[in-house]
XYZ file of C-alpha atoms in Angstrom:
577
model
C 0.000 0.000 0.000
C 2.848 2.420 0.624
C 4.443 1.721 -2.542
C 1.418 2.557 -4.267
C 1.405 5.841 -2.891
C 4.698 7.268 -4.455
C 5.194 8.131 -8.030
C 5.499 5.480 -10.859
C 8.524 6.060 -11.560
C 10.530 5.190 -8.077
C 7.339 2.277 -7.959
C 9.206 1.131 -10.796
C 12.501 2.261 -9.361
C 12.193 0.544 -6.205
C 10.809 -3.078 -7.720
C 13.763 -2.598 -10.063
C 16.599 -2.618 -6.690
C 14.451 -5.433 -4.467
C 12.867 -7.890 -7.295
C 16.010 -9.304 -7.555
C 17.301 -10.038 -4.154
C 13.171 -11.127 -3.510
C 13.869 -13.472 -6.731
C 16.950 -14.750 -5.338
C 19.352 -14.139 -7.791
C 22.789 -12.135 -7.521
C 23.076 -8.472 -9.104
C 25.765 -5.729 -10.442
C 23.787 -3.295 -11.615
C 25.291 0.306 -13.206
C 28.602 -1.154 -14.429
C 30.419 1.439 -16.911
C 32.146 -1.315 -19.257
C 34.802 0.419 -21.663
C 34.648 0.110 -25.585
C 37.669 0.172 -27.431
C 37.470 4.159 -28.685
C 37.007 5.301 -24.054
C 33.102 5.565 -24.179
C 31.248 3.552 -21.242
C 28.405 1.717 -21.621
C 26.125 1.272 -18.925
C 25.613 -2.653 -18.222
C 24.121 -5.196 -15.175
C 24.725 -8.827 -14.931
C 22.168 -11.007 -13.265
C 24.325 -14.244 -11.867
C 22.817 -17.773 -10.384
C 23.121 -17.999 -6.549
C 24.865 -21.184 -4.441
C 28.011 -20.831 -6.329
C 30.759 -19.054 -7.742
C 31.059 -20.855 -11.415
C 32.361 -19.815 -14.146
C 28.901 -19.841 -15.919
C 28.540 -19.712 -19.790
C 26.565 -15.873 -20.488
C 23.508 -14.813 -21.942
C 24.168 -11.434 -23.611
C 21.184 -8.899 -23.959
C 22.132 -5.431 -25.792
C 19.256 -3.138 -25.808
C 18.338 0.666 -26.843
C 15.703 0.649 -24.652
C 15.073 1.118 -21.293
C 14.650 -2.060 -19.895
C 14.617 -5.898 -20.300
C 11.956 -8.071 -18.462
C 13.387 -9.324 -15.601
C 11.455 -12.317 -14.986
C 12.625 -13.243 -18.670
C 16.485 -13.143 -17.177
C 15.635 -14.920 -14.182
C 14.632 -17.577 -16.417
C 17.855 -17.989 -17.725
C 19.735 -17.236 -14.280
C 18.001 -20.389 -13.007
C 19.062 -22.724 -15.402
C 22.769 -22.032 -15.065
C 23.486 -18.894 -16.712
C 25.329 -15.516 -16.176
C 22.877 -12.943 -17.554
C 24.555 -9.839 -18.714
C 22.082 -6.759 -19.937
C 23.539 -3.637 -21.517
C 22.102 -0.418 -22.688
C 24.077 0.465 -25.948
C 25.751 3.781 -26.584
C 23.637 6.870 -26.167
C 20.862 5.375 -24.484
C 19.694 4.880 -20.476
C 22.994 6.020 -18.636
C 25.681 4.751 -21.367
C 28.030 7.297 -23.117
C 28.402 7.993 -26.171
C 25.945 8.895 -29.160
C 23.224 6.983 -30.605
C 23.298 5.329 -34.157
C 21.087 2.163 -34.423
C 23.833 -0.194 -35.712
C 26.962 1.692 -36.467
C 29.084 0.287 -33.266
C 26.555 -2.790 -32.858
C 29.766 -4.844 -34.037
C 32.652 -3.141 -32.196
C 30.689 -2.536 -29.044
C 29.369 -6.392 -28.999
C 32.763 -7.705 -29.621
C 34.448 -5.461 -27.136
C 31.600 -6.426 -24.367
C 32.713 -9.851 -25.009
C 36.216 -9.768 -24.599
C 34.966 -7.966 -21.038
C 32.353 -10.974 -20.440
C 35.052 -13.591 -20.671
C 37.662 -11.525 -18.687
C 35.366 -11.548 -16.170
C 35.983 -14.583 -13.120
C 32.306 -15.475 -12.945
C 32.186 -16.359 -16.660
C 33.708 -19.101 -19.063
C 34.226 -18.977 -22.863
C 30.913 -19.092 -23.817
C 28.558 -16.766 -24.811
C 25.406 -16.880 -26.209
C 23.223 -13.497 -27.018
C 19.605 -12.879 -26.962
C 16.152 -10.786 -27.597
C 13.867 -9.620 -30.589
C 13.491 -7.008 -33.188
C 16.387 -4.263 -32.597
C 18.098 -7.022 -29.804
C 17.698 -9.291 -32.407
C 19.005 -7.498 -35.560
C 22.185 -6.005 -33.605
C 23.007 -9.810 -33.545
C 23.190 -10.365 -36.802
C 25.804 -7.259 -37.213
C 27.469 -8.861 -34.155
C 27.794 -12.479 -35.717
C 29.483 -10.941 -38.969
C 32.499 -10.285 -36.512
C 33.097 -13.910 -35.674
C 33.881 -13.465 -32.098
C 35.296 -16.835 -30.861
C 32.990 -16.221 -27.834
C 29.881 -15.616 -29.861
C 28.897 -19.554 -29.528
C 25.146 -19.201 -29.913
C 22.685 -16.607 -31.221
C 18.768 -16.636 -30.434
C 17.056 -13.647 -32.594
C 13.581 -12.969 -32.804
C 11.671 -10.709 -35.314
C 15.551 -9.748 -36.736
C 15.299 -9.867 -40.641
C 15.960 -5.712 -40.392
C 19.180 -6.479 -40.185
C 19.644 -8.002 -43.522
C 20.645 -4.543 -44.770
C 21.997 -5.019 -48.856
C 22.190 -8.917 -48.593
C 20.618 -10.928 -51.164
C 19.955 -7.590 -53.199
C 16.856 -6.782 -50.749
C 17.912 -3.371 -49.495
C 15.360 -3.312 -46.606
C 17.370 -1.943 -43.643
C 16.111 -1.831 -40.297
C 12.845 -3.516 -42.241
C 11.464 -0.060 -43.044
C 12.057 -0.581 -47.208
C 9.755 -2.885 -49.009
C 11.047 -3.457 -52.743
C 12.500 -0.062 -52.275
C 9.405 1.512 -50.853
C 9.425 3.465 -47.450
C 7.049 1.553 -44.656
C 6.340 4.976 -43.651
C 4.520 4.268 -40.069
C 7.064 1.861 -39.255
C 10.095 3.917 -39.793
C 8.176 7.113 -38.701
C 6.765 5.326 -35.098
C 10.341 4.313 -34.155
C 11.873 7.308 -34.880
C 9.864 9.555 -33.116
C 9.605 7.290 -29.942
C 13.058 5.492 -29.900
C 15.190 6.509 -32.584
C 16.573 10.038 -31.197
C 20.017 10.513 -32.578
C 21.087 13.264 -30.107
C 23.800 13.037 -27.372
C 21.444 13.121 -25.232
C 18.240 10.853 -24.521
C 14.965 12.702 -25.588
C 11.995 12.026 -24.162
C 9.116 11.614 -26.506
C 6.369 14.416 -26.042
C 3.514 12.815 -23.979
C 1.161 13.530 -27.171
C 3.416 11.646 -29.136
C 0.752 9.884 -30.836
C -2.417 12.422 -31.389
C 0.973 14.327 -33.310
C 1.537 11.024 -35.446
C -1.930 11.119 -36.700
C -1.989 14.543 -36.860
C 0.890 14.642 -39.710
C 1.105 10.973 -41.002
C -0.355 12.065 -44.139
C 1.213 15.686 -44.789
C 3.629 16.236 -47.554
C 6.871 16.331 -48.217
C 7.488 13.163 -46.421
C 10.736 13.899 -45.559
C 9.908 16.367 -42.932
C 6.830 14.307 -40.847
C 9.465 13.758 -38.256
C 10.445 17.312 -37.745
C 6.831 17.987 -37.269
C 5.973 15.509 -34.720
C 8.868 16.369 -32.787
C 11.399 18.714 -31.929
C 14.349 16.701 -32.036
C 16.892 15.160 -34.638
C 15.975 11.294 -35.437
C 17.228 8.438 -37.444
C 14.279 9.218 -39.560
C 15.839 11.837 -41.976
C 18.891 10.182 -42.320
C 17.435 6.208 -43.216
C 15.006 8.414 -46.019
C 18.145 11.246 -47.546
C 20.046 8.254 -48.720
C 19.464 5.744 -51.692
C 19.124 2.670 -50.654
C 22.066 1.669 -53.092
C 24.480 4.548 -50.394
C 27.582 2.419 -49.299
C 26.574 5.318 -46.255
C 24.233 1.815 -45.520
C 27.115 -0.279 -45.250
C 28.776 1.899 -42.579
C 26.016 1.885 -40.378
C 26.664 -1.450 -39.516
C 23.772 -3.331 -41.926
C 24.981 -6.857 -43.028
C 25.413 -7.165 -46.350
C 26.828 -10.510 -49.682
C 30.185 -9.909 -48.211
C 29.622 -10.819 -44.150
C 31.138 -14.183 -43.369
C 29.374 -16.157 -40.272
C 30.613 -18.579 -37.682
C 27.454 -18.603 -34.648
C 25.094 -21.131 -35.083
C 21.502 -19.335 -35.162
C 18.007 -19.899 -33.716
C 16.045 -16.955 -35.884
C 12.700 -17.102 -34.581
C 9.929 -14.901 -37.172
C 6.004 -14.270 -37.713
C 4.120 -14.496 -40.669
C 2.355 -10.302 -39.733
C 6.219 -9.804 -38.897
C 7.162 -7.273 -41.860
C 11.011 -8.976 -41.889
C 9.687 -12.645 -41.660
C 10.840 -13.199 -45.600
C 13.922 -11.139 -44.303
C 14.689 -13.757 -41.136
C 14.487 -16.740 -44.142
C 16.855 -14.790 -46.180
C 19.660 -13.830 -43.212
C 19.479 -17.752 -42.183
C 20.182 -18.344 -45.747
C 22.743 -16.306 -46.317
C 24.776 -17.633 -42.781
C 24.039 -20.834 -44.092
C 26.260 -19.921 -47.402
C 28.607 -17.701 -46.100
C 29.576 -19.602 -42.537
C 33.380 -20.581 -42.185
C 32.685 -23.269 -39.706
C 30.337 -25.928 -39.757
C 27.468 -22.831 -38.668
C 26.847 -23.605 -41.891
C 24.920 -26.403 -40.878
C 23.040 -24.887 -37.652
C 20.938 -21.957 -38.670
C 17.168 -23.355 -37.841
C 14.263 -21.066 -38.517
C 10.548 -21.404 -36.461
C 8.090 -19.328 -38.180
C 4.887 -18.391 -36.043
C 1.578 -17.154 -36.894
C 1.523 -14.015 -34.950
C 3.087 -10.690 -35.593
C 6.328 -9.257 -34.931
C 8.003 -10.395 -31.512
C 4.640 -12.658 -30.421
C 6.998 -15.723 -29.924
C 5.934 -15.499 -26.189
C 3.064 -17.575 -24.992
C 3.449 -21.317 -23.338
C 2.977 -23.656 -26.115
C -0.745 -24.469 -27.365
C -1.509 -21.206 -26.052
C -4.314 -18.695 -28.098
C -3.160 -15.797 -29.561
C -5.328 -13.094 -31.676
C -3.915 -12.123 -34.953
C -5.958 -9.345 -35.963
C -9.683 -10.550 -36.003
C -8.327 -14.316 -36.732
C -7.682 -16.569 -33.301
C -5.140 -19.354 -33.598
C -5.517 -21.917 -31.601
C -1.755 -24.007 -31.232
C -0.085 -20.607 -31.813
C 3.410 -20.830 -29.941
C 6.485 -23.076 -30.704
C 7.475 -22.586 -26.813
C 9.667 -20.160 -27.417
C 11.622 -19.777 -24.039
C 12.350 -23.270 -23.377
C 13.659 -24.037 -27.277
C 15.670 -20.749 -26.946
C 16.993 -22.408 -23.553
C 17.708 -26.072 -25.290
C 19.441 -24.063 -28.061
C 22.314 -22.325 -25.681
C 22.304 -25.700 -23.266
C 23.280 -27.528 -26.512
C 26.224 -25.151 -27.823
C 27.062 -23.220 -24.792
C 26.857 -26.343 -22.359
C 27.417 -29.005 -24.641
C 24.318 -30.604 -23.384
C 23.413 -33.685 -25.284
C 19.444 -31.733 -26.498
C 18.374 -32.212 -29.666
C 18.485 -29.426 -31.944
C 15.264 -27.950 -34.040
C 14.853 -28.932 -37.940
C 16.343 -26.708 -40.416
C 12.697 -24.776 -40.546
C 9.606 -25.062 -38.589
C 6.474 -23.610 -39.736
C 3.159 -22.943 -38.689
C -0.061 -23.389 -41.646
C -3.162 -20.255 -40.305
C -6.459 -21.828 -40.315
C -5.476 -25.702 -40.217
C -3.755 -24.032 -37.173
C -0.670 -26.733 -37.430
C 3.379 -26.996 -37.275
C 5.225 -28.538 -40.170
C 8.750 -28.967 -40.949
C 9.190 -28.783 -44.957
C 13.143 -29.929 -46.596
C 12.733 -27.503 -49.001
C 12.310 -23.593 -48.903
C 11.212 -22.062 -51.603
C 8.814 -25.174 -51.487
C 9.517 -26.563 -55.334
C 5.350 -27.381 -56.114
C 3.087 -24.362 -56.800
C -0.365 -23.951 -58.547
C -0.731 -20.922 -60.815
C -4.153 -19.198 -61.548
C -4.845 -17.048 -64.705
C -7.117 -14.080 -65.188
C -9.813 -14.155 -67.390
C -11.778 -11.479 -68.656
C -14.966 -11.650 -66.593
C -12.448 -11.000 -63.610
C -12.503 -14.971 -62.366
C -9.231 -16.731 -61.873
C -9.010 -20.133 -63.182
C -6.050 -22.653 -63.579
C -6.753 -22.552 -67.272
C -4.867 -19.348 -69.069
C -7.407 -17.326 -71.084
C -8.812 -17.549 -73.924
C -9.687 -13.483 -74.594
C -8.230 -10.169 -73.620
C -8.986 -7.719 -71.180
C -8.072 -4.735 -69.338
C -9.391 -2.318 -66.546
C -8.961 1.036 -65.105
C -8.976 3.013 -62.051
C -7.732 6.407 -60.836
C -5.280 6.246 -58.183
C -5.109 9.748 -56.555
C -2.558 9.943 -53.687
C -5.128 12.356 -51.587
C -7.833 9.373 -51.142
C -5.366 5.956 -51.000
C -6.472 2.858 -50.387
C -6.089 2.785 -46.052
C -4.273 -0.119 -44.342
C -6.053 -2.241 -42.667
C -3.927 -5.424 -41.216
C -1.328 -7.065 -42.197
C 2.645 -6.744 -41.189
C 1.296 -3.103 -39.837
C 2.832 -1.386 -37.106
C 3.810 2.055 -35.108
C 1.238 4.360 -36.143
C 0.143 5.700 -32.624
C -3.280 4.615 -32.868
C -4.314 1.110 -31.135
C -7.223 0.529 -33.783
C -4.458 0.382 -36.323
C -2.996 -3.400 -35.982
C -1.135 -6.095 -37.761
C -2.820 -9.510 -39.016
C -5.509 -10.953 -40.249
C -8.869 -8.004 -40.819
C -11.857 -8.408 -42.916
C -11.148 -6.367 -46.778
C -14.510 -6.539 -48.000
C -15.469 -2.638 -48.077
C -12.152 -1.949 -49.137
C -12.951 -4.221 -52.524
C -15.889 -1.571 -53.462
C -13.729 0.939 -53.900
C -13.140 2.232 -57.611
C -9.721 1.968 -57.136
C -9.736 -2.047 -56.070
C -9.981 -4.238 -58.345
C -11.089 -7.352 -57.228
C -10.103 -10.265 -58.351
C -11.480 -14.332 -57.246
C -11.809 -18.033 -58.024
C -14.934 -20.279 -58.134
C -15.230 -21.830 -55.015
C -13.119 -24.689 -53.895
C -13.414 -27.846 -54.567
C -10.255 -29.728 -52.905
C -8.263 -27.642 -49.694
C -4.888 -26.051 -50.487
C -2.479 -25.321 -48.415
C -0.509 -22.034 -48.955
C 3.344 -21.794 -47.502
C 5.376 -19.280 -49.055
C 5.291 -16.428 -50.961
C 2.544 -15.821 -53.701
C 3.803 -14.087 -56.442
C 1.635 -11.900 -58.690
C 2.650 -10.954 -62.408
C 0.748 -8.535 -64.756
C 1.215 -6.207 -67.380
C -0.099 -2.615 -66.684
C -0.171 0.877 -67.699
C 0.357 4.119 -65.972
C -0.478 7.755 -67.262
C 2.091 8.888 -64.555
C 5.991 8.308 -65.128
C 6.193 6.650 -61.740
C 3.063 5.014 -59.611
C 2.972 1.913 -57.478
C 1.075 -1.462 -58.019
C -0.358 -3.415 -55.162
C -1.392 -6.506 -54.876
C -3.119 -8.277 -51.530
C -3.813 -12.138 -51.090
C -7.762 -12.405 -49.799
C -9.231 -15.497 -48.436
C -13.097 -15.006 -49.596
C -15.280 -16.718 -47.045
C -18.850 -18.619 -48.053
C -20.443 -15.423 -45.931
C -18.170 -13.033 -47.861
C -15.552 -11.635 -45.610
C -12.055 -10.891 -47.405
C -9.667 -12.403 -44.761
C -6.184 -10.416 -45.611
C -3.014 -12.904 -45.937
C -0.631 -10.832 -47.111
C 0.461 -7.949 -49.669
C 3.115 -6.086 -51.157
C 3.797 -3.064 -53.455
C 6.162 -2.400 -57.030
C 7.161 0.964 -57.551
C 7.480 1.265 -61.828
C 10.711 3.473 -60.913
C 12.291 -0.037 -59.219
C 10.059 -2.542 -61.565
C 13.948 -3.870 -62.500
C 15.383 -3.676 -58.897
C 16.405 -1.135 -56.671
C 19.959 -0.843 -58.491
C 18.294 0.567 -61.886
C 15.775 2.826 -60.800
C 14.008 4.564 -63.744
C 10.907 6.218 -64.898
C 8.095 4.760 -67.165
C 6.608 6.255 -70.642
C 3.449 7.144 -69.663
C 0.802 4.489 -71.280
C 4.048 2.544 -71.858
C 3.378 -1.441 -71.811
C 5.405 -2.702 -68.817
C 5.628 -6.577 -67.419
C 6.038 -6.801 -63.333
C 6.468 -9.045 -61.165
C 4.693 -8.371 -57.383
C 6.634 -11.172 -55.102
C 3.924 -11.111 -52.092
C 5.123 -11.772 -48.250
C 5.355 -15.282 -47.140
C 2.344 -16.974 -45.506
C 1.225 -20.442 -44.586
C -2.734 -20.785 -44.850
C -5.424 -23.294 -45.747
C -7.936 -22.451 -48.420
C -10.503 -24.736 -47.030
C -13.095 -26.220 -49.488
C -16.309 -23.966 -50.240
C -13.861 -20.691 -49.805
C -12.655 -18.877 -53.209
C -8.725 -17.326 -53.469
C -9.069 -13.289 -54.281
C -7.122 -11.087 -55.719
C -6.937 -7.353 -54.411
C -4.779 -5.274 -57.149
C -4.702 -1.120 -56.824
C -1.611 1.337 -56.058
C -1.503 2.613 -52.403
C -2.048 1.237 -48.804
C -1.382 4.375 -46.779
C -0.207 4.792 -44.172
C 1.738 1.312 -44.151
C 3.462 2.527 -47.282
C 4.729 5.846 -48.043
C 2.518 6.784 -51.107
C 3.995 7.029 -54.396
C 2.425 11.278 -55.750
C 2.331 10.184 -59.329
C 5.113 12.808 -60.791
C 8.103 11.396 -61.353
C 9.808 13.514 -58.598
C 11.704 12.553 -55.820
C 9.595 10.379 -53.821
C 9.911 11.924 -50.158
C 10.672 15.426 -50.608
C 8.330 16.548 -53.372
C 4.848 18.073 -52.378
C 2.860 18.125 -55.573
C 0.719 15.060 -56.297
C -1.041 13.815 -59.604
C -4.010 11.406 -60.272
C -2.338 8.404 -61.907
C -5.005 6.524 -64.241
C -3.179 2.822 -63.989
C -4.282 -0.185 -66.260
C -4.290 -3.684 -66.171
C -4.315 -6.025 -68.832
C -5.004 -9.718 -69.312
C -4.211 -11.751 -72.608
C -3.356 -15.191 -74.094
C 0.120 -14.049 -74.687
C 0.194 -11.598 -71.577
C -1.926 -13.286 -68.526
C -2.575 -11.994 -65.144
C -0.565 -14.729 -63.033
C -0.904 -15.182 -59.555
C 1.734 -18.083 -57.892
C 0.899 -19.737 -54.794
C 3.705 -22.464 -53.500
C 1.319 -25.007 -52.367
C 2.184 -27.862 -49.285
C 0.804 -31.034 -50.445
């Protein structure tokens, strides 16, 4: 009752000093450790009780304030030193921020400290999701002989210029900005000042306030008043070696940790997470090569934390067996490589199928059988191509896009705007939907992987966007959302050769969807959502050709799609027999 009655903040304070000693574990807390350039970073360690080891570590390096301390415990009670560390710039550590500029140096030096240290052995393992998880990655490309074990969760933003995908910190999407993604973490975390900056307590009426004002480029300024990582990840190409030196992995990283990369399917780096695995996989120098596993959920990004067979919601969509048991395979993975336990380790990839709400462990990813469905002109897809042409037309106008709803959403400010699975069916009136569907289904099939779309279209604009969104159509005629993407014209041949269209040019694209696994059940019909703008989870594309975050004028694109014997509307799905 007296604790109640002082502010939240020493509430908070004092749990912080006595939850540990109540827990029964031993503490250092407010260590300065030194990096190799004389700045201090602020770090605790968390260490078992009854003896004096040497333990193998748990490493935890965070930009925000805290990290769940029941979650450390965890690990504190099955053996392990448990070291947590704000990185540069933030919470009491010197130095200034830069999301993952030092995450290399700094990691490597804090292990060369960890094993100096008489409490700890030779082994470390490191930990956490999203920004814990990415700095990982960054780490791992060092090779630390001490780095024996990485766990990452909800990490493909790391992935940087790998693989040609350019999508650092997961805030590009085929070389378009997720705007409320990259604008929500800047504003709230991403500060690059000397100083920490506390977020204005109106933080989000301002988001929605100026999420859709013009020039892009300068939404951050206006929601607050200081400098962010915002203008800096939109001022340079994506192409910018200025990536490279912030620390993003890229073709030329070499690997030697073995990996435990946990994803979602409404995570917006889960096709990311496959692709880093992949790439340790092929560039490891020890047998790593062999040890990067992969468990992909069906929740949304960092949701890997329920007891398994646990519900979970996933936008209006509950899922029944929804968890892999995330702590205790995390805790099998370090007791096999940092103990040498004898546990068995995961399959190469474990993933979960939405709707037949099930686990499976395919050999193969990209699964090698798909189905392919063809547009024909009265606007049904069938596996047969057509035999006729066709074409339609819409007006995109960047002042009325199409509005997000779903999917691998995030960081707006408002709580009605969340990731997964929503009903589309309004959204498929609108003139500038075109909406696309089977006959109803005869036999199941079962989705896993990425759906890939590919039409021919035409723009009266020298640059617009083409979307396309994967719609389970219920017998009762809901639109359940699986996934989507987006093709800018200007990057229709990769983000390397960015160029403008002829306007009512003939162009052939390609529209590579996010990965999903779902069951089409019998009775249900697959749809087709194609139009040019899903605001505010992608920055919209104005229509003139200008640059695409600083301009303010905006034109109504008329875009067209065509279907044809020689040139049919495709749409992919890898299919699990």
């Amino acid at each position: 009752a007296t604790l109640l009655l002082l502010p939240p903040h020493w509430q908070e304070s004092l749990i912080d000093v006595v939850s540990p000693w109540h827990l029964g574990v031993q503490r250092e807390r407010n260590m300065m450790v030194a990096m190799r350039d004389g700045v201090h970073l602020r770090t605790e360690v968390l260490l078992p009780t009854g003896s004096d080891g040497p333990w193998p570590t748990i490493l935890i390096r965070s930009p925000y304030r805290g990290y769940s301390l029941e979650r450390r415990k965890f690990f504190v009670d099955h053996g392990y030193a448990v070291v947590f560390q704000h990185v540069r710039g933030r919470y009491g550590s010197e130095g200034q921020f830069s999301p993952y500029r030092f995450a290399g140096a700094d990691g490597s030096d804090t292990l060369d400290w960890i094993v100096a240290q008489p409490w700890a052995n030779d082994m470390v393992g490191t930990f956490g999701c999203s920004y814990l998880g990415e700095s990982q990655m960054i780490l791992a490309a060092e090779q630390h002989p001490a780095h024996r074990a990485l766990v990452a969760e909800g990490a493909g933003g790391g992935i940087g210029s790998a693989g040609a995908r350019y999508n650092y910190f997961g805030v590009y999407e085929n070389g378009v900005l997720n705007l409320a993604s990259l604008l929500g973490w800047a504003v709230s975390e991403g500060a690059t000042g000397t100083d920490r900056t506390r977020a204005p307590d109106d933080l989000a009426q301002r988001m929605q306030r100026n999420l859709n004002t013009l020039p892009i480029r300068d939404i951050a300024s206006r929601v607050v008043g200081y400098p962010t990582v915002y203008e800096p990840f939109i001022d340079h190409a994506l192409t910018d070696p200025w990536w490279r030196k912030q620390g993003f992995v890229s073709n030329a990283d070499q690997f030697a940790t073995p990996g435990l990369h946990f994803t979602s399917w409404f995570d917006q780096t889960a096709a990311d997470t496959l692709a880093l695995a992949e790439l340790m996989r092929r560039n490891a120098t020890n047998d790593a090569a062999q040890h990067q596993s992969v468990v992909v959920g069906p929740g949304t990004h960092c949701s890997h934390q329920q007891a398994r067979g646990a519900t979970l919601q996933v936008g209006e969509l509950t899922v029944t067996d929804a968890d892999a048991d995330f702590l205790h395979t995390s805790l099998a993975w370090f007791d096999h490589w940092l103990k040498q336990d004898a546990v068995p380790l995961p399959p190469a990839l474990r993933t979960h199928v939405l709707i037949e709400d099930d686990w499976h462990t395919p050999d193969q990813w990209p699964l090698p059988d798909s189905q392919q469905w063809f547009l024909h002109a009265d606007g049904v897809l069938r596996a047969s191509p057509p035999s006729s042409s066709a074409r339609w037309r819409y007006d995109y106008d960047p002042h009325n896009p199409v509005p997000t709803r779903g999917g691998a959403f995030c960081c707006t400010g408002n709580p009605n705007d969340q990731p997964g699975v929503f009903d589309q069916a309004d959204l498929a009136q609108r003139e500038d939907v075109l909406s696309f569907t089977t006959e109803a289904l005869n036999q199941p099939v079962r989705l896993l992987g990425a759906a890939e779309v590919s039409l021919t279209v035409q723009s009266s604009a020298p640059d617009t966007d083409f979307t396309a969104k994967l719609v389970d159509i219920t017998p009762d005629g809901r639109h359940l959302s699986l996934q989507d993407s987006v093709i800018r014209l200007r990057y229709r041949d990769g983000v390397e050769a960015p160029s403008l269209v002829v306007p009512g040019a003939r162009i052939r694209i390609r529209i590579p969807l996010r990965p999903i696994g779902w069951l089409f059940k019998p009775g249900h019909r697959i749809g087709l959502h194609i139009s040019s703008s899903n605001a505010p989870r992608l920055a919209r594309n104005l229509n003139t050709g200008a640059h695409e975050y600083r301009d303010d004028d905006i034109a109504v694109a008329t875009n067209i799609i065509t279907t044809s014997q020689t040139e049919p509307l495709t749409l992919t799905l890898p299919i699990l027999p």
